[in-house]
JSON list of C-alpha atoms in Angstrom, two decimals:
[
{"chain": "A", "resi": 1, "resn": "GLN", "atom": "CA", "xyz": [0.02, -0.04, 0.06]},
{"chain": "A", "resi": 2, "resn": "LYS", "atom": "CA", "xyz": [1.51, 3.19, -0.98]},
{"chain": "A", "resi": 3, "resn": "GLU", "atom": "CA", "xyz": [0.48, 5.49, 1.90]},
{"chain": "A", "resi": 4, "resn": "VAL", "atom": "CA", "xyz": [2.45, 8.67, 0.59]},
{"chain": "A", "resi": 5, "resn": "GLU", "atom": "CA", "xyz": [3.16, 9.40, -3.08]},
{"chain": "A", "resi": 6, "resn": "GLN", "atom": "CA", "xyz": [5.76, 11.89, -4.22]},
{"chain": "A", "resi": 7, "resn": "ASP", "atom": "CA", "xyz": [7.03, 12.72, -7.76]},
{"chain": "A", "resi": 8, "resn": "PRO", "atom": "CA", "xyz": [10.72, 11.86, -7.71]},
{"chain": "A", "resi": 9, "resn": "GLY", "atom": "CA", "xyz": [11.47, 14.25, -10.35]},
{"chain": "A", "resi": 10, "resn": "PRO", "atom": "CA", "xyz": [14.38, 15.26, -11.31]},
{"chain": "A", "resi": 11, "resn": "LEU", "atom": "CA", "xyz": [13.04, 18.88, -10.99]},
{"chain": "A", "resi": 12, "resn": "SER", "atom": "CA", "xyz": [15.48, 21.40, -12.53]},
{"chain": "A", "resi": 13, "resn": "VAL", "atom": "CA", "xyz": [14.88, 25.25, -12.50]},
{"chain": "A", "resi": 14, "resn": "PRO", "atom": "CA", "xyz": [16.62, 28.49, -12.81]},
{"chain": "A", "resi": 15, "resn": "GLU", "atom": "CA", "xyz": [17.86, 30.43, -9.75]},
{"chain": "A", "resi": 16, "resn": "GLY", "atom": "CA", "xyz": [15.24, 32.65, -8.62]},
{"chain": "A", "resi": 17, "resn": "ALA", "atom": "CA", "xyz": [12.34, 30.35, -9.85]},
{"chain": "A", "resi": 18, "resn": "ILE", "atom": "CA", "xyz": [9.53, 29.46, -7.59]},
{"chain": "A", "resi": 19, "resn": "VAL", "atom": "CA", "xyz": [9.34, 25.69, -6.76]},
{"chain": "A", "resi": 20, "resn": "SER", "atom": "CA", "xyz": [6.52, 23.66, -6.01]},
{"chain": "A", "resi": 21, "resn": "LEU", "atom": "CA", "xyz": [6.90, 20.37, -4.64]},
{"chain": "A", "resi": 22, "resn": "ASN", "atom": "CA", "xyz": [3.86, 18.02, -3.74]},
{"chain": "A", "resi": 23, "resn": "CYS", "atom": "CA", "xyz": [2.70, 14.83, -1.93]},
{"chain": "A", "resi": 24, "resn": "THR", "atom": "CA", "xyz": [-0.23, 13.02, -1.83]},
{"chain": "A", "resi": 25, "resn": "TYR", "atom": "CA", "xyz": [-1.47, 10.56, 1.03]},
{"chain": "A", "resi": 26, "resn": "SER", "atom": "CA", "xyz": [-4.13, 8.22, 1.38]},
{"chain": "A", "resi": 27, "resn": "ASN", "atom": "CA", "xyz": [-4.50, 7.72, 5.17]},
{"chain": "A", "resi": 28, "resn": "SER", "atom": "CA", "xyz": [-7.02, 10.42, 6.54]},
{"chain": "A", "resi": 29, "resn": "ALA", "atom": "CA", "xyz": [-5.72, 9.74, 9.94]},
{"chain": "A", "resi": 30, "resn": "PHE", "atom": "CA", "xyz": [-2.59, 11.68, 9.20]},
{"chain": "A", "resi": 31, "resn": "GLN", "atom": "CA", "xyz": [-2.23, 15.26, 11.00]},
{"chain": "A", "resi": 32, "resn": "TYR", "atom": "CA", "xyz": [1.30, 15.98, 11.06]},
{"chain": "A", "resi": 33, "resn": "PHE", "atom": "CA", "xyz": [3.03, 16.87, 7.96]},
{"chain": "A", "resi": 34, "resn": "MET", "atom": "CA", "xyz": [6.86, 17.65, 7.60]},
{"chain": "A", "resi": 35, "resn": "TRP", "atom": "CA", "xyz": [9.11, 18.53, 4.81]},
{"chain": "A", "resi": 36, "resn": "TYR", "atom": "CA", "xyz": [12.75, 17.66, 5.10]},
{"chain": "A", "resi": 37, "resn": "ARG", "atom": "CA", "xyz": [15.84, 18.28, 3.04]},
{"chain": "A", "resi": 38, "resn": "GLN", "atom": "CA", "xyz": [18.27, 15.72, 2.13]},
{"chain": "A", "resi": 39, "resn": "TYR", "atom": "CA", "xyz": [21.73, 16.67, 0.63]},
{"chain": "A", "resi": 40, "resn": "SER", "atom": "CA", "xyz": [23.96, 13.94, -0.89]},
{"chain": "A", "resi": 41, "resn": "ARG", "atom": "CA", "xyz": [25.02, 11.38, 1.87]},
{"chain": "A", "resi": 42, "resn": "LYS", "atom": "CA", "xyz": [23.65, 13.56, 4.47]},
{"chain": "A", "resi": 43, "resn": "GLY", "atom": "CA", "xyz": [20.75, 12.71, 6.83]},
{"chain": "A", "resi": 44, "resn": "PRO", "atom": "CA", "xyz": [17.14, 14.49, 6.36]},
{"chain": "A", "resi": 45, "resn": "GLU", "atom": "CA", "xyz": [17.26, 17.82, 7.73]},
{"chain": "A", "resi": 46, "resn": "LEU", "atom": "CA", "xyz": [13.92, 19.32, 8.80]},
{"chain": "A", "resi": 47, "resn": "LEU", "atom": "CA", "xyz": [12.46, 22.17, 7.20]},
{"chain": "A", "resi": 48, "resn": "MET", "atom": "CA", "xyz": [8.78, 22.43, 8.01]},
{"chain": "A", "resi": 49, "resn": "TYR", "atom": "CA", "xyz": [6.76, 21.14, 10.62]},
{"chain": "A", "resi": 50, "resn": "THR", "atom": "CA", "xyz": [3.02, 21.63, 10.28]},
{"chain": "A", "resi": 51, "resn": "TYR", "atom": "CA", "xyz": [-0.32, 20.33, 12.23]},
{"chain": "A", "resi": 52, "resn": "SER", "atom": "CA", "xyz": [-3.57, 19.71, 10.14]},
{"chain": "A", "resi": 53, "resn": "SER", "atom": "CA", "xyz": [-4.71, 21.98, 7.64]},
{"chain": "A", "resi": 54, "resn": "GLY", "atom": "CA", "xyz": [-3.48, 25.39, 6.55]},
{"chain": "A", "resi": 55, "resn": "ASN", "atom": "CA", "xyz": [-0.20, 27.32, 5.41]},
{"chain": "A", "resi": 56, "resn": "LYS", "atom": "CA", "xyz": [2.84, 27.76, 7.24]},
{"chain": "A", "resi": 57, "resn": "GLU", "atom": "CA", "xyz": [5.84, 30.31, 6.27]},
{"chain": "A", "resi": 58, "resn": "ASP", "atom": "CA", "xyz": [9.41, 30.40, 7.08]},
{"chain": "A", "resi": 59, "resn": "GLY", "atom": "CA", "xyz": [11.52, 32.79, 5.15]},
{"chain": "A", "resi": 60, "resn": "ARG", "atom": "CA", "xyz": [11.43, 31.52, 1.66]},
{"chain": "A", "resi": 61, "resn": "PHE", "atom": "CA", "xyz": [9.81, 28.34, 2.47]},
{"chain": "A", "resi": 62, "resn": "THR", "atom": "CA", "xyz": [5.74, 27.97, 2.60]},
{"chain": "A", "resi": 63, "resn": "ALA", "atom": "CA", "xyz": [4.09, 24.70, 3.42]},
{"chain": "A", "resi": 64, "resn": "GLN", "atom": "CA", "xyz": [0.62, 24.15, 2.60]},
{"chain": "A", "resi": 65, "resn": "VAL", "atom": "CA", "xyz": [-1.68, 21.13, 3.78]},
{"chain": "A", "resi": 66, "resn": "ASP", "atom": "CA", "xyz": [-5.14, 20.40, 2.31]},
{"chain": "A", "resi": 67, "resn": "LYS", "atom": "CA", "xyz": [-6.73, 17.52, 4.26]},
{"chain": "A", "resi": 68, "resn": "SER", "atom": "CA", "xyz": [-9.76, 17.45, 2.30]},
{"chain": "A", "resi": 69, "resn": "SER", "atom": "CA", "xyz": [-7.58, 16.66, -0.89]},
{"chain": "A", "resi": 70, "resn": "LYS", "atom": "CA", "xyz": [-4.91, 14.76, 1.12]},
{"chain": "A", "resi": 71, "resn": "TYR", "atom": "CA", "xyz": [-2.44, 16.90, -0.53]},
{"chain": "A", "resi": 72, "resn": "ILE", "atom": "CA", "xyz": [0.48, 18.98, 0.74]},
{"chain": "A", "resi": 73, "resn": "SER", "atom": "CA", "xyz": [2.94, 21.34, -0.90]},
{"chain": "A", "resi": 74, "resn": "LEU", "atom": "CA", "xyz": [6.15, 23.24, -0.25]},
{"chain": "A", "resi": 75, "resn": "PHE", "atom": "CA", "xyz": [6.75, 26.22, -2.06]},
{"chain": "A", "resi": 76, "resn": "ILE", "atom": "CA", "xyz": [10.34, 27.81, -2.44]},
{"chain": "A", "resi": 77, "resn": "ARG", "atom": "CA", "xyz": [10.58, 31.10, -3.47]},
{"chain": "A", "resi": 78, "resn": "ASP", "atom": "CA", "xyz": [13.80, 32.75, -5.06]},
{"chain": "A", "resi": 79, "resn": "SER", "atom": "CA", "xyz": [15.41, 29.50, -5.24]},
{"chain": "A", "resi": 80, "resn": "GLN", "atom": "CA", "xyz": [18.97, 29.34, -4.85]},
{"chain": "A", "resi": 81, "resn": "PRO", "atom": "CA", "xyz": [21.63, 26.83, -6.00]},
{"chain": "A", "resi": 82, "resn": "SER", "atom": "CA", "xyz": [22.01, 25.88, -2.33]},
{"chain": "A", "resi": 83, "resn": "ASP", "atom": "CA", "xyz": [18.48, 24.47, -2.35]},
{"chain": "A", "resi": 84, "resn": "SER", "atom": "CA", "xyz": [19.57, 21.89, -4.66]},
{"chain": "A", "resi": 85, "resn": "ALA", "atom": "CA", "xyz": [18.87, 18.48, -2.86]},
{"chain": "A", "resi": 86, "resn": "THR", "atom": "CA", "xyz": [16.34, 15.91, -2.61]},
{"chain": "A", "resi": 87, "resn": "TYR", "atom": "CA", "xyz": [12.85, 17.09, -0.72]},
{"chain": "A", "resi": 88, "resn": "LEU", "atom": "CA", "xyz": [11.27, 14.45, 1.44]},
{"chain": "A", "resi": 89, "resn": "CYS", "atom": "CA", "xyz": [7.64, 14.72, 2.61]},
{"chain": "A", "resi": 90, "resn": "ALA", "atom": "CA", "xyz": [6.70, 12.77, 5.79]},
{"chain": "A", "resi": 91, "resn": "MET", "atom": "CA", "xyz": [3.67, 12.42, 7.69]},
{"chain": "A", "resi": 92, "resn": "SER", "atom": "CA", "xyz": [2.07, 11.15, 10.96]},
{"chain": "A", "resi": 93, "resn": "GLY", "atom": "CA", "xyz": [-0.98, 10.86, 13.09]},
{"chain": "A", "resi": 94, "resn": "LYS", "atom": "CA", "xyz": [-2.17, 10.13, 16.62]},
{"chain": "A", "resi": 95, "resn": "ASN", "atom": "CA", "xyz": [-3.47, 6.78, 15.36]},
{"chain": "A", "resi": 96, "resn": "THR", "atom": "CA", "xyz": [-0.98, 5.62, 13.00]},
{"chain": "A", "resi": 97, "resn": "GLY", "atom": "CA", "xyz": [1.92, 4.56, 15.24]},
{"chain": "A", "resi": 98, "resn": "ASN", "atom": "CA", "xyz": [5.10, 6.20, 16.22]},
{"chain": "A", "resi": 99, "resn": "GLN", "atom": "CA", "xyz": [6.78, 6.18, 12.81]},
{"chain": "A", "resi": 100, "resn": "PHE", "atom": "CA", "xyz": [6.94, 8.96, 10.18]},
{"chain": "A", "resi": 101, "resn": "TYR", "atom": "CA", "xyz": [5.86, 8.04, 6.57]},
{"chain": "A", "resi": 102, "resn": "PHE", "atom": "CA", "xyz": [8.04, 9.17, 4.01]},
{"chain": "A", "resi": 103, "resn": "GLY", "atom": "CA", "xyz": [7.66, 9.87, 0.55]},
{"chain": "A", "resi": 104, "resn": "THR", "atom": "CA", "xyz": [10.38, 8.87, -2.11]},
{"chain": "A", "resi": 105, "resn": "GLY", "atom": "CA", "xyz": [11.80, 12.29, -2.25]},
{"chain": "A", "resi": 106, "resn": "THR", "atom": "CA", "xyz": [11.99, 14.66, -5.09]},
{"chain": "A", "resi": 107, "resn": "SER", "atom": "CA", "xyz": [15.43, 15.86, -6.63]},
{"chain": "A", "resi": 108, "resn": "LEU", "atom": "CA", "xyz": [15.85, 19.30, -7.25]},
{"chain": "A", "resi": 109, "resn": "THR", "atom": "CA", "xyz": [18.55, 21.03, -9.00]},
{"chain": "A", "resi": 110, "resn": "VAL", "atom": "CA", "xyz": [18.73, 24.86, -9.16]},
{"chain": "A", "resi": 111, "resn": "ILE", "atom": "CA", "xyz": [20.80, 26.05, -11.99]},
{"chain": "A", "resi": 112, "resn": "PRO", "atom": "CA", "xyz": [22.65, 29.27, -11.61]},
{"chain": "B", "resi": 1, "resn": "GLU", "atom": "CA", "xyz": [22.19, 23.82, 17.61]},
{"chain": "B", "resi": 2, "resn": "PRO", "atom": "CA", "xyz": [21.98, 20.24, 19.11]},
{"chain": "B", "resi": 3, "resn": "GLU", "atom": "CA", "xyz": [22.31, 17.32, 16.67]},
{"chain": "B", "resi": 4, "resn": "VAL", "atom": "CA", "xyz": [22.18, 13.63, 16.55]},
{"chain": "B", "resi": 5, "resn": "THR", "atom": "CA", "xyz": [25.36, 11.86, 15.84]},
{"chain": "B", "resi": 6, "resn": "GLN", "atom": "CA", "xyz": [26.13, 8.73, 14.29]},
{"chain": "B", "resi": 7, "resn": "THR", "atom": "CA", "xyz": [29.13, 6.47, 14.15]},
{"chain": "B", "resi": 8, "resn": "PRO", "atom": "CA", "xyz": [30.83, 5.10, 12.18]},
{"chain": "B", "resi": 9, "resn": "SER", "atom": "CA", "xyz": [29.73, 7.12, 8.91]},
{"chain": "B", "resi": 10, "resn": "HIS", "atom": "CA", "xyz": [30.66, 3.95, 6.76]},
{"chain": "B", "resi": 11, "resn": "GLN", "atom": "CA", "xyz": [30.78, 0.38, 7.82]},
{"chain": "B", "resi": 12, "resn": "VAL", "atom": "CA", "xyz": [31.98, -2.65, 5.69]},
{"chain": "B", "resi": 13, "resn": "THR", "atom": "CA", "xyz": [31.31, -5.91, 6.90]},
{"chain": "B", "resi": 14, "resn": "GLN", "atom": "CA", "xyz": [31.43, -9.56, 5.73]},
{"chain": "B", "resi": 15, "resn": "MET", "atom": "CA", "xyz": [28.03, -11.40, 5.37]},
{"chain": "B", "resi": 16, "resn": "GLY", "atom": "CA", "xyz": [27.05, -13.10, 8.38]},
{"chain": "B", "resi": 17, "resn": "GLN", "atom": "CA", "xyz": [29.13, -10.95, 10.78]},
{"chain": "B", "resi": 18, "resn": "GLU", "atom": "CA", "xyz": [27.52, -9.01, 13.50]},
{"chain": "B", "resi": 19, "resn": "VAL", "atom": "CA", "xyz": [27.35, -5.24, 13.27]},
{"chain": "B", "resi": 20, "resn": "ILE", "atom": "CA", "xyz": [26.73, -2.57, 15.92]},
{"chain": "B", "resi": 21, "resn": "LEU", "atom": "CA", "xyz": [25.52, 0.99, 14.82]},
{"chain": "B", "resi": 22, "resn": "ARG", "atom": "CA", "xyz": [25.81, 3.85, 17.21]},
{"chain": "B", "resi": 23, "resn": "CYS", "atom": "CA", "xyz": [24.03, 6.92, 17.85]},
{"chain": "B", "resi": 24, "resn": "VAL", "atom": "CA", "xyz": [23.98, 9.64, 20.22]},
{"chain": "B", "resi": 25, "resn": "PRO", "atom": "CA", "xyz": [20.44, 11.43, 20.20]},
{"chain": "B", "resi": 26, "resn": "ILE", "atom": "CA", "xyz": [19.85, 14.75, 21.32]},
{"chain": "B", "resi": 27, "resn": "SER", "atom": "CA", "xyz": [20.28, 15.15, 24.98]},
{"chain": "B", "resi": 28, "resn": "ASN", "atom": "CA", "xyz": [16.81, 16.05, 26.19]},
{"chain": "B", "resi": 29, "resn": "HIS", "atom": "CA", "xyz": [15.18, 14.05, 23.62]},
{"chain": "B", "resi": 30, "resn": "LEU", "atom": "CA", "xyz": [12.89, 10.91, 25.01]},
{"chain": "B", "resi": 31, "resn": "TYR", "atom": "CA", "xyz": [12.01, 9.06, 21.72]},
{"chain": "B", "resi": 32, "resn": "PHE", "atom": "CA", "xyz": [14.47, 7.34, 19.63]},
{"chain": "B", "resi": 33, "resn": "TYR", "atom": "CA", "xyz": [14.07, 5.77, 16.26]},
{"chain": "B", "resi": 34, "resn": "TRP", "atom": "CA", "xyz": [16.12, 3.77, 13.64]},
{"chain": "B", "resi": 35, "resn": "TYR", "atom": "CA", "xyz": [15.33, 4.14, 9.82]},
{"chain": "B", "resi": 36, "resn": "ARG", "atom": "CA", "xyz": [17.06, 2.63, 6.73]},
{"chain": "B", "resi": 37, "resn": "GLN", "atom": "CA", "xyz": [17.18, 3.87, 3.40]},
{"chain": "B", "resi": 38, "resn": "ILE", "atom": "CA", "xyz": [18.18, 1.36, 0.47]},
{"chain": "B", "resi": 39, "resn": "LEU", "atom": "CA", "xyz": [19.71, 3.19, -2.38]},
{"chain": "B", "resi": 40, "resn": "GLY", "atom": "CA", "xyz": [17.01, 5.19, -4.68]},
{"chain": "B", "resi": 41, "resn": "GLN", "atom": "CA", "xyz": [14.21, 3.87, -2.21]},
{"chain": "B", "resi": 42, "resn": "LYS", "atom": "CA", "xyz": [12.14, 5.42, 0.63]},
{"chain": "B", "resi": 43, "resn": "VAL", "atom": "CA", "xyz": [13.23, 6.26, 4.03]},
{"chain": "B", "resi": 44, "resn": "GLU", "atom": "CA", "xyz": [11.74, 3.11, 5.96]},
{"chain": "B", "resi": 45, "resn": "PHE", "atom": "CA", "xyz": [10.92, 2.81, 9.56]},
{"chain": "B", "resi": 46, "resn": "LEU", "atom": "CA", "xyz": [12.51, 0.16, 11.57]},
{"chain": "B", "resi": 47, "resn": "VAL", "atom": "CA", "xyz": [11.71, 0.71, 15.08]},
{"chain": "B", "resi": 48, "resn": "SER", "atom": "CA", "xyz": [11.15, 3.19, 17.98]},
{"chain": "B", "resi": 49, "resn": "PHE", "atom": "CA", "xyz": [12.09, 3.24, 21.28]},
{"chain": "B", "resi": 50, "resn": "TYR", "atom": "CA", "xyz": [10.86, 4.98, 24.60]},
{"chain": "B", "resi": 51, "resn": "ASN", "atom": "CA", "xyz": [11.47, 4.57, 28.22]},
{"chain": "B", "resi": 52, "resn": "ASN", "atom": "CA", "xyz": [14.03, 2.06, 27.84]},
{"chain": "B", "resi": 53, "resn": "GLU", "atom": "CA", "xyz": [11.82, -0.44, 25.66]},
{"chain": "B", "resi": 54, "resn": "ILE", "atom": "CA", "xyz": [10.83, -0.85, 22.12]},
{"chain": "B", "resi": 55, "resn": "SER", "atom": "CA", "xyz": [7.63, 0.75, 21.31]},
{"chain": "B", "resi": 56, "resn": "GLU", "atom": "CA", "xyz": [6.97, -0.14, 17.86]},
{"chain": "B", "resi": 57, "resn": "LYS", "atom": "CA", "xyz": [8.72, -2.15, 15.35]},
{"chain": "B", "resi": 58, "resn": "SER", "atom": "CA", "xyz": [8.04, -2.80, 11.50]},
{"chain": "B", "resi": 59, "resn": "GLU", "atom": "CA", "xyz": [8.28, -6.22, 9.51]},
{"chain": "B", "resi": 60, "resn": "ILE", "atom": "CA", "xyz": [11.85, -5.21, 8.63]},
{"chain": "B", "resi": 61, "resn": "PHE", "atom": "CA", "xyz": [12.71, -5.23, 12.10]},
{"chain": "B", "resi": 62, "resn": "ASP", "atom": "CA", "xyz": [13.13, -9.03, 12.65]},
{"chain": "B", "resi": 63, "resn": "ASP", "atom": "CA", "xyz": [14.88, -11.09, 14.96]},
{"chain": "B", "resi": 64, "resn": "GLN", "atom": "CA", "xyz": [18.20, -10.28, 13.42]},
{"chain": "B", "resi": 65, "resn": "PHE", "atom": "CA", "xyz": [17.72, -6.71, 14.89]},
{"chain": "B", "resi": 66, "resn": "SER", "atom": "CA", "xyz": [17.99, -5.36, 18.21]},
{"chain": "B", "resi": 67, "resn": "VAL", "atom": "CA", "xyz": [18.26, -2.08, 19.94]},
{"chain": "B", "resi": 68, "resn": "GLU", "atom": "CA", "xyz": [19.63, -0.93, 23.18]},
{"chain": "B", "resi": 69, "resn": "ARG", "atom": "CA", "xyz": [20.31, 2.14, 25.19]},
{"chain": "B", "resi": 70, "resn": "PRO", "atom": "CA", "xyz": [23.39, 1.08, 27.00]},
{"chain": "B", "resi": 71, "resn": "ASP", "atom": "CA", "xyz": [23.74, 4.29, 29.06]},
{"chain": "B", "resi": 72, "resn": "GLY", "atom": "CA", "xyz": [22.40, 7.51, 29.48]},
{"chain": "B", "resi": 73, "resn": "SER", "atom": "CA", "xyz": [23.50, 9.04, 25.85]},
{"chain": "B", "resi": 74, "resn": "ASN", "atom": "CA", "xyz": [24.05, 6.22, 23.54]},
{"chain": "B", "resi": 75, "resn": "PHE", "atom": "CA", "xyz": [21.35, 4.23, 21.22]},
{"chain": "B", "resi": 76, "resn": "THR", "atom": "CA", "xyz": [22.76, 1.26, 19.51]},
{"chain": "B", "resi": 77, "resn": "LEU", "atom": "CA", "xyz": [21.13, -0.87, 16.54]},
{"chain": "B", "resi": 78, "resn": "LYS", "atom": "CA", "xyz": [22.58, -4.40, 16.40]},
{"chain": "B", "resi": 79, "resn": "ILE", "atom": "CA", "xyz": [22.42, -6.79, 13.25]},
{"chain": "B", "resi": 80, "resn": "ARG", "atom": "CA", "xyz": [23.31, -10.13, 14.35]},
{"chain": "B", "resi": 81, "resn": "SER", "atom": "CA", "xyz": [24.09, -11.85, 11.35]},
{"chain": "B", "resi": 82, "resn": "THR", "atom": "CA", "xyz": [24.27, -9.65, 8.24]},
{"chain": "B", "resi": 83, "resn": "LYS", "atom": "CA", "xyz": [22.72, -10.26, 5.01]},
{"chain": "B", "resi": 84, "resn": "LEU", "atom": "CA", "xyz": [23.66, -8.76, 1.52]},
{"chain": "B", "resi": 85, "resn": "GLU", "atom": "CA", "xyz": [20.24, -7.00, 1.75]},
{"chain": "B", "resi": 86, "resn": "ASP", "atom": "CA", "xyz": [21.07, -5.12, 4.77]},
{"chain": "B", "resi": 87, "resn": "SER", "atom": "CA", "xyz": [23.27, -2.76, 2.64]},
{"chain": "B", "resi": 88, "resn": "ALA", "atom": "CA", "xyz": [21.51, 0.28, 3.17]},
{"chain": "B", "resi": 89, "resn": "MET", "atom": "CA", "xyz": [22.05, 3.92, 4.91]},
{"chain": "B", "resi": 90, "resn": "TYR", "atom": "CA", "xyz": [21.01, 3.57, 8.62]},
{"chain": "B", "resi": 91, "resn": "PHE", "atom": "CA", "xyz": [19.53, 6.75, 10.27]},
{"chain": "B", "resi": 92, "resn": "CYS", "atom": "CA", "xyz": [18.89, 7.24, 13.81]},
{"chain": "B", "resi": 93, "resn": "ALA", "atom": "CA", "xyz": [16.52, 10.14, 14.78]},
{"chain": "B", "resi": 94, "resn": "SER", "atom": "CA", "xyz": [15.04, 11.41, 18.03]},
{"chain": "B", "resi": 95, "resn": "SER", "atom": "CA", "xyz": [12.12, 13.62, 19.20]},
{"chain": "B", "resi": 96, "resn": "GLU", "atom": "CA", "xyz": [11.51, 15.74, 22.05]},
{"chain": "B", "resi": 97, "resn": "THR", "atom": "CA", "xyz": [8.52, 14.91, 24.09]},
{"chain": "B", "resi": 98, "resn": "ASP", "atom": "CA", "xyz": [5.82, 13.04, 21.74]},
{"chain": "B", "resi": 99, "resn": "ARG", "atom": "CA", "xyz": [6.10, 10.66, 18.69]},
{"chain": "B", "resi": 100, "resn": "ASN", "atom": "CA", "xyz": [4.56, 13.11, 16.63]},
{"chain": "B", "resi": 101, "resn": "GLN", "atom": "CA", "xyz": [6.82, 15.85, 17.32]},
{"chain": "B", "resi": 102, "resn": "PRO", "atom": "CA", "xyz": [9.32, 16.59, 14.58]},
{"chain": "B", "resi": 103, "resn": "GLN", "atom": "CA", "xyz": [11.94, 13.83, 14.40]},
{"chain": "B", "resi": 104, "resn": "HIS", "atom": "CA", "xyz": [15.75, 15.18, 14.18]},
{"chain": "B", "resi": 105, "resn": "PHE", "atom": "CA", "xyz": [17.86, 12.80, 11.99]},
{"chain": "B", "resi": 106, "resn": "GLY", "atom": "CA", "xyz": [21.66, 12.01, 12.09]},
{"chain": "B", "resi": 107, "resn": "ASP", "atom": "CA", "xyz": [23.69, 11.73, 9.07]},
{"chain": "B", "resi": 108, "resn": "GLY", "atom": "CA", "xyz": [23.57, 8.24, 8.96]},
{"chain": "B", "resi": 109, "resn": "THR", "atom": "CA", "xyz": [25.76, 5.17, 8.62]},
{"chain": "B", "resi": 110, "resn": "ARG", "atom": "CA", "xyz": [26.37, 3.54, 5.40]},
{"chain": "B", "resi": 111, "resn": "LEU", "atom": "CA", "xyz": [26.38, -0.23, 5.81]},
{"chain": "B", "resi": 112, "resn": "SER", "atom": "CA", "xyz": [28.09, -2.23, 2.92]},
{"chain": "B", "resi": 113, "resn": "ILE", "atom": "CA", "xyz": [27.63, -6.07, 3.23]},
{"chain": "B", "resi": 114, "resn": "LEU", "atom": "CA", "xyz": [30.05, -8.22, 1.20]}
]
């Protein structure tokens, strides 16, 4: 069962572009939604953490959750070459156990 | 900023040998986790640990795997008799007070089974 689906890309954009990354999920019990950034040969680094539906902004990053559509997004404004990485969505819920359920990750390259 | 540290960064082991992967979670965190990531695949949950016992484990975490918190700072994953398919990145993570709080990951141990 594919709990979390994420387009693996790769996605290539010019510097300064707005990037949109997305995940869909099937389990309506998910309530906590995370975005992680993973550089090559490094561990996932937490970028955004949101609870339930709505938007959250942190600098150039905006996370959106639409629970009715079971769809989450991460927007990166004014993308920089240093944003080049794999972006992982992850989610969990009060009744889904202790683990986070991860997407496959989207590989992003920002071209100078 | 506090971080999760893992050692070694790379471990090469002969098939059938035992291996121990080590982690130092963030000091005030109470929940600890192991995940693995086979090359090109999703990050997969192995086990969670709270209050000195396993709170949940996945189907991957069979009798060959065990976890331990031998002292107040370390958290270890042992694989008793390694198989070729155990080759992967193994990530340790910790979270502060609740299993749904953000999990902070270490940089992983790359395990290569020959």
